[in-house]
Amino acid sequence: MNFNKNKLKKFSLNVLLIFALMASSIIFSACDILEKDTRLQVHFIDVDQGDSTLIISPNGRTMLIDAGDNSKGSEVISYLKRKGISKIDILIGTHPDADHIGGLDDVIEAFEIGEFYLPRKSHTTNTFESVLLAAKSKNLSIKEGYADRELDYDENIKLKILSPIKSKDYGSDNNLYSIVVKLDYNQASFLFMGDAEYKNEYDMLASDYSLKSDVVKLGHHGSHSSTSPELLNAVMPSAAIVSCGYKNKYSHPHKEVLDLLETSSIPLYRTDEQGDIIFRTDGKTITANTEPGSYTYRKYK
Ligand SMILES: [Zn+2]
């Protein structure tokens, strides 16, 4: 899988063109033009310390994995609306922690939702309860996300949940119930780890499903509780993502993970340093809107 840097330049030119158009006309917005892109899009939305990932298929089918903390719901809604989205075909709350499901109640209220998946793990927080109430008020049934379940997303796209194992008791740790999703589109593949930890990774490695992926969103914001050398060796990604807040109190991503990526020569994209990170692919070549190690975004924080 090649990351085509020439396409990056083209993207920048497109942005310039868009600004020129915006200056001369209010009929076209930047997003209208961008959304004519018929490639698969994966947006790692910058929600500070938390996760929110938007996926738009070439046919315009939409999927949202998590919606950041409670305070980020409106930002996620705005992001999706700027893309012209009115319906989320598949909505996934990876696990009941607030930095993942906090904004889901607002999202559920704001959009038509096709299918809604949560893991089999409840939580006693108001945040979790408000997600359940939002789903109930929309008569939206909650489907259980567990390993081996395949989701019907779009033609030519295979979407499979790899964790948690349905019958397994992981105790009280919410992270261990994280829904992990693998997406395959022709030759391009993405792995979304949620906050899954070593224990989940070893379960995934013990299964016979191929973990090889071009792009991986690392588990638990790059914490050393996730991303074992064994997992990275099986995934063999061309790029890794950490979704985390700038100077977050957990010191994510942790040094162990950064060192492992460096020794494995895997480029790392970070939402705290680069803002929204967007990948586009025709199923053969993957392009990104930014380059790993570019810190320009941070200057504006
Ligand atoms: Zn988290």
Short mmCIF file of C-alpha atoms and ligand atoms in Angstrom, two decimals:
data_model
loop_
_atom_site.label_atom_id
_atom_site.label_comp_id
_atom_site.label_asym_id
_atom_site.label_seq_id
_atom_site.Cartn_x
_atom_site.Cartn_y
_atom_site.Cartn_z
CA MET A 1 0.00 0.00 0.00
CA ASN A 2 1.45 3.34 -1.02
CA PHE A 3 0.81 6.65 0.61
CA ASN A 4 0.83 8.98 -2.35
CA LYS A 5 2.39 12.29 -1.45
CA ASN A 6 1.65 13.82 -4.86
CA LYS A 7 -2.00 13.51 -3.97
CA LEU A 8 -1.30 15.58 -0.87
CA LYS A 9 -0.16 18.45 -3.05
CA LYS A 10 -3.27 18.02 -5.15
CA PHE A 11 -5.36 18.15 -1.98
CA SER A 12 -3.70 21.43 -0.99
CA LEU A 13 -4.42 22.85 -4.43
CA ASN A 14 -8.03 21.77 -4.05
CA VAL A 15 -8.22 23.59 -0.75
CA LEU A 16 -6.85 26.77 -2.35
CA LEU A 17 -9.38 26.41 -5.15
CA ILE A 18 -12.15 25.95 -2.61
CA PHE A 19 -11.19 29.11 -0.75
CA ALA A 20 -11.13 30.98 -4.05
CA LEU A 21 -14.62 29.68 -4.82
CA MET A 22 -15.86 30.54 -1.36
CA ALA A 23 -14.59 34.08 -1.80
CA SER A 24 -16.51 34.50 -5.02
CA SER A 25 -19.65 32.54 -4.25
CA ILE A 26 -21.59 31.25 -1.28
CA ILE A 27 -23.34 28.55 -3.29
CA PHE A 28 -20.55 26.02 -2.89
CA SER A 29 -19.16 25.19 0.49
CA ALA A 30 -15.78 23.54 0.95
CA CYS A 31 -17.43 20.33 2.05
CA ASP A 32 -19.77 20.09 -0.93
CA ILE A 33 -16.81 20.00 -3.24
CA LEU A 34 -14.75 17.64 -1.10
CA GLU A 35 -17.63 15.22 -0.68
CA LYS A 36 -17.78 14.61 -4.41
CA ASP A 37 -14.75 12.45 -3.73
CA THR A 38 -15.78 8.89 -4.54
CA ARG A 39 -13.04 7.28 -2.50
CA LEU A 40 -13.53 5.70 0.89
CA GLN A 41 -12.87 8.34 3.54
CA VAL A 42 -11.74 7.76 7.11
CA HIS A 43 -11.75 10.84 9.34
CA PHE A 44 -10.06 10.72 12.71
CA ILE A 45 -11.80 13.75 14.18
CA ASP A 46 -9.83 15.76 16.72
CA VAL A 47 -11.93 15.60 19.91
CA ASP A 48 -9.03 16.33 22.29
CA GLN A 49 -8.69 13.47 24.79
CA GLY A 50 -11.07 10.90 23.29
CA ASP A 51 -12.01 9.16 20.07
CA SER A 52 -14.36 9.88 17.21
CA THR A 53 -13.93 8.32 13.78
CA LEU A 54 -16.13 9.00 10.77
CA ILE A 55 -16.14 6.70 7.77
CA ILE A 56 -17.82 7.57 4.48
CA SER A 57 -18.02 4.88 1.80
CA PRO A 58 -17.74 5.59 -1.95
CA ASN A 59 -21.54 5.19 -2.10
CA GLY A 60 -22.00 7.75 0.69
CA ARG A 61 -22.84 5.24 3.42
CA THR A 62 -21.74 6.55 6.79
CA MET A 63 -20.37 5.07 9.97
CA LEU A 64 -19.36 6.78 13.20
CA ILE A 65 -17.24 5.09 15.83
CA ASP A 66 -17.51 7.03 19.12
CA ALA A 67 -18.25 10.73 19.58
CA GLY A 68 -15.73 12.04 22.10
CA ASP A 69 -16.51 13.36 25.55
CA ASN A 70 -19.80 14.97 26.65
CA SER A 71 -18.54 18.41 25.68
CA LYS A 72 -17.63 17.25 22.15
CA GLY A 73 -21.05 16.10 20.94
CA SER A 74 -21.88 19.42 19.28
CA GLU A 75 -18.48 19.58 17.57
CA VAL A 76 -18.90 16.08 16.15
CA ILE A 77 -22.41 16.97 14.97
CA SER A 78 -21.08 20.11 13.24
CA TYR A 79 -18.29 18.11 11.60
CA LEU A 80 -20.77 15.60 10.17
CA LYS A 81 -23.21 18.29 9.07
CA ARG A 82 -20.43 20.11 7.24
CA LYS A 83 -20.00 16.89 5.27
CA GLY A 84 -23.67 17.01 4.34
CA ILE A 85 -24.50 13.98 6.50
CA SER A 86 -28.07 13.55 7.76
CA LYS A 87 -28.03 9.81 8.48
CA ILE A 88 -25.49 7.61 10.22
CA ASP A 89 -25.93 4.11 8.83
CA ILE A 90 -23.84 2.43 11.50
CA LEU A 91 -23.14 3.99 14.90
CA ILE A 92 -20.75 2.28 17.28
CA GLY A 93 -20.01 3.14 20.90
CA THR A 94 -16.84 1.13 21.50
CA HIS A 95 -17.21 0.98 25.29
CA PRO A 96 -18.95 2.93 28.07
CA ASP A 97 -16.11 5.35 28.97
CA ALA A 98 -17.08 9.03 28.69
CA ASP A 99 -14.27 9.99 26.31
CA HIS A 100 -15.87 7.67 23.73
CA ILE A 101 -19.62 7.68 24.33
CA GLY A 102 -19.99 11.12 25.96
CA GLY A 103 -21.15 12.82 22.76
CA LEU A 104 -23.30 9.92 21.53
CA ASP A 105 -26.56 11.13 23.08
CA ASP A 106 -26.33 14.42 21.16
CA VAL A 107 -25.40 12.54 17.97
CA ILE A 108 -28.35 10.15 18.33
CA GLU A 109 -30.70 13.09 18.79
CA ALA A 110 -29.27 15.02 15.83
CA PHE A 111 -29.20 12.32 13.12
CA GLU A 112 -31.25 9.48 11.74
CA ILE A 113 -29.45 6.34 12.90
CA GLY A 114 -29.48 3.02 11.05
CA GLU A 115 -27.91 0.49 13.40
CA PHE A 116 -26.46 1.17 16.83
CA TYR A 117 -23.88 -1.11 18.43
CA LEU A 118 -22.55 -1.23 21.98
CA PRO A 119 -20.60 -3.98 23.78
CA ARG A 120 -22.20 -6.09 26.50
CA LYS A 121 -20.99 -3.83 29.33
CA SER A 122 -23.12 -1.44 31.28
CA HIS A 123 -21.89 1.43 33.40
CA THR A 124 -23.43 3.37 36.28
CA THR A 125 -22.62 6.87 35.02
CA ASN A 126 -25.08 9.57 33.94
CA THR A 127 -23.18 9.65 30.65
CA PHE A 128 -23.96 6.00 29.93
CA GLU A 129 -27.56 6.40 31.06
CA SER A 130 -28.10 9.42 28.82
CA VAL A 131 -26.92 7.41 25.80
CA LEU A 132 -29.46 4.68 26.62
CA LEU A 133 -32.20 7.28 27.10
CA ALA A 134 -31.36 8.99 23.80
CA ALA A 135 -31.59 5.64 22.00
CA LYS A 136 -34.87 4.84 23.74
CA SER A 137 -36.42 8.18 22.85
CA LYS A 138 -35.68 7.49 19.18
CA ASN A 139 -36.93 3.89 19.41
CA LEU A 140 -33.42 2.84 18.41
CA SER A 141 -32.63 -0.72 19.39
CA ILE A 142 -29.14 -1.47 20.68
CA LYS A 143 -27.29 -4.33 19.04
CA GLU A 144 -24.46 -6.11 20.76
CA GLY A 145 -21.00 -5.74 19.25
CA TYR A 146 -18.84 -8.84 19.68
CA ALA A 147 -16.05 -10.72 17.92
CA ASP A 148 -16.90 -12.50 14.66
CA ARG A 149 -19.98 -10.37 14.06
CA GLU A 150 -19.97 -8.99 10.52
CA LEU A 151 -21.72 -5.71 9.86
CA ASP A 152 -23.56 -4.94 6.66
CA TYR A 153 -22.04 -1.59 5.70
CA ASP A 154 -21.65 -1.31 1.93
CA GLU A 155 -20.88 -3.31 -1.17
CA ASN A 156 -17.20 -4.15 -1.65
CA ILE A 157 -16.51 -3.29 1.98
CA LYS A 158 -16.05 -5.98 4.58
CA LEU A 159 -16.60 -4.86 8.14
CA LYS A 160 -15.96 -7.27 10.95
CA ILE A 161 -15.83 -6.96 14.73
CA LEU A 162 -12.74 -8.68 16.21
CA SER A 163 -13.24 -8.04 19.94
CA PRO A 164 -14.61 -8.52 22.61
CA ILE A 165 -15.32 -12.25 22.67
CA LYS A 166 -19.04 -12.70 23.26
CA SER A 167 -18.97 -15.27 26.03
CA LYS A 168 -15.89 -14.02 27.88
CA ASP A 169 -16.01 -12.27 31.26
CA TYR A 170 -13.46 -9.44 31.25
CA GLY A 171 -14.38 -8.23 34.74
CA SER A 172 -15.09 -4.58 35.51
CA ASP A 173 -12.58 -2.86 33.17
CA ASN A 174 -14.59 -1.06 30.48
CA ASN A 175 -11.62 -0.93 28.10
CA LEU A 176 -11.51 -4.71 27.82
CA TYR A 177 -15.01 -4.68 26.33
CA SER A 178 -13.98 -2.28 23.55
CA ILE A 179 -15.46 -3.07 20.18
CA VAL A 180 -12.58 -3.52 17.74
CA VAL A 181 -13.46 -3.17 14.06
CA LYS A 182 -11.57 -4.22 10.94
CA LEU A 183 -12.53 -2.67 7.62
CA ASP A 184 -11.37 -4.11 4.30
CA TYR A 185 -11.96 -2.29 1.02
CA ASN A 186 -10.27 -4.02 -1.91
CA GLN A 187 -6.56 -3.90 -1.05
CA ALA A 188 -6.89 -1.22 1.63
CA SER A 189 -7.58 -2.05 5.27
CA PHE A 190 -8.12 -0.18 8.51
CA LEU A 191 -8.15 -1.43 12.09
CA PHE A 192 -9.95 0.55 14.79
CA MET A 193 -8.83 -0.64 18.23
CA GLY A 194 -11.02 1.45 20.55
CA ASP A 195 -9.42 1.25 24.00
CA ALA A 196 -8.69 -2.48 23.68
CA GLU A 197 -5.74 -3.66 25.76
CA TYR A 198 -3.09 -6.42 25.69
CA LYS A 199 -5.57 -9.05 26.87
CA ASN A 200 -7.84 -8.34 23.90
CA GLU A 201 -4.89 -8.25 21.53
CA TYR A 202 -3.79 -11.73 22.61
CA ASP A 203 -7.35 -13.00 22.11
CA MET A 204 -7.36 -11.48 18.64
CA LEU A 205 -3.97 -13.01 17.85
CA ALA A 206 -5.28 -16.41 18.97
CA SER A 207 -8.10 -16.22 16.45
CA ASP A 208 -7.46 -17.19 12.85
CA TYR A 209 -8.59 -13.85 11.45
CA SER A 210 -5.97 -11.82 9.57
CA LEU A 211 -5.10 -8.66 11.48
CA LYS A 212 -2.91 -7.24 8.69
CA SER A 213 -4.01 -3.63 8.16
CA ASP A 214 -2.62 -0.62 6.33
CA VAL A 215 -3.77 1.87 8.95
CA VAL A 216 -4.34 1.19 12.64
CA LYS A 217 -5.89 3.47 15.22
CA LEU A 218 -3.90 2.40 18.24
CA GLY A 219 -5.71 1.17 21.33
CA HIS A 220 -6.33 3.42 24.34
CA HIS A 221 -4.82 6.65 22.93
CA GLY A 222 -1.36 5.13 22.68
CA SER A 223 -1.26 3.96 26.30
CA HIS A 224 1.33 1.34 27.26
CA SER A 225 -1.58 -0.90 28.26
CA SER A 226 -2.10 -1.49 24.53
CA THR A 227 -0.14 -2.12 21.33
CA SER A 228 1.92 -5.17 22.20
CA PRO A 229 4.88 -5.94 19.90
CA GLU A 230 3.04 -9.13 18.94
CA LEU A 231 -0.02 -7.20 17.80
CA LEU A 232 2.03 -4.70 15.82
CA ASN A 233 3.91 -7.57 14.20
CA ALA A 234 0.63 -9.14 13.09
CA VAL A 235 -0.97 -5.90 11.89
CA MET A 236 2.18 -4.64 10.11
CA PRO A 237 0.63 -1.23 9.45
CA SER A 238 1.97 1.42 7.09
CA ALA A 239 0.62 4.09 9.43
CA ALA A 240 -0.60 4.35 13.02
CA ILE A 241 -2.97 6.89 14.58
CA VAL A 242 -3.17 8.12 18.14
CA SER A 243 -6.29 10.08 19.05
CA CYS A 244 -5.51 12.11 22.17
CA GLY A 245 -5.56 15.58 23.71
CA TYR A 246 -2.66 18.03 23.53
CA LYS A 247 -0.60 17.69 26.72
CA ASN A 248 -3.24 15.33 28.19
CA LYS A 249 -3.00 14.41 31.85
CA TYR A 250 -2.35 10.73 31.09
CA SER A 251 0.78 11.53 29.04
CA HIS A 252 -0.70 9.64 26.08
CA PRO A 253 0.84 8.41 23.89
CA HIS A 254 3.29 6.62 26.18
CA LYS A 255 7.00 6.35 25.48
CA GLU A 256 6.94 2.55 25.20
CA VAL A 257 4.49 2.77 22.30
CA LEU A 258 6.39 5.61 20.60
CA ASP A 259 9.64 3.65 20.89
CA LEU A 260 8.02 0.53 19.49
CA LEU A 261 6.68 2.44 16.49
CA GLU A 262 10.03 4.06 15.90
CA THR A 263 11.98 0.79 15.99
CA SER A 264 9.39 -0.69 13.64
CA SER A 265 9.65 2.36 11.32
CA ILE A 266 5.91 2.95 11.46
CA PRO A 267 4.89 6.59 10.93
CA LEU A 268 2.58 7.99 13.60
CA TYR A 269 -0.21 10.48 13.03
CA ARG A 270 -1.54 12.26 16.13
CA THR A 271 -4.74 14.25 16.46
CA ASP A 272 -3.19 16.37 19.24
CA GLU A 273 -0.48 17.54 16.86
CA GLN A 274 -2.19 17.46 13.48
CA GLY A 275 -5.88 17.99 14.23
CA ASP A 276 -8.36 16.09 12.09
CA ILE A 277 -6.57 13.34 10.20
CA ILE A 278 -8.27 12.23 7.00
CA PHE A 279 -7.37 9.24 4.86
CA ARG A 280 -8.84 8.62 1.44
CA THR A 281 -8.50 5.48 -0.61
CA ASP A 282 -9.71 4.03 -3.89
CA GLY A 283 -8.95 0.59 -2.50
CA LYS A 284 -5.41 0.62 -3.88
CA THR A 285 -3.67 3.83 -2.84
CA ILE A 286 -4.19 5.63 0.46
CA THR A 287 -3.64 9.37 0.75
CA ALA A 288 -3.63 11.52 3.88
CA ASN A 289 -4.40 15.20 4.42
CA THR A 290 -1.34 15.70 6.56
CA GLU A 291 2.03 14.15 7.20
CA PRO A 292 3.24 12.49 10.37
CA GLY A 293 5.51 14.72 12.37
CA SER A 294 3.97 17.95 11.11
CA TYR A 295 3.16 20.10 14.10
CA THR A 296 1.59 23.13 12.42
CA TYR A 297 -1.82 22.49 13.98
CA ARG A 298 -0.45 22.80 17.50
CA LYS A 299 0.48 26.43 16.91
CA TYR A 300 -3.20 27.32 16.62
CA LYS A 301 -4.33 25.60 19.82
ZN ZN B 1 -10.49 6.30 25.87
#
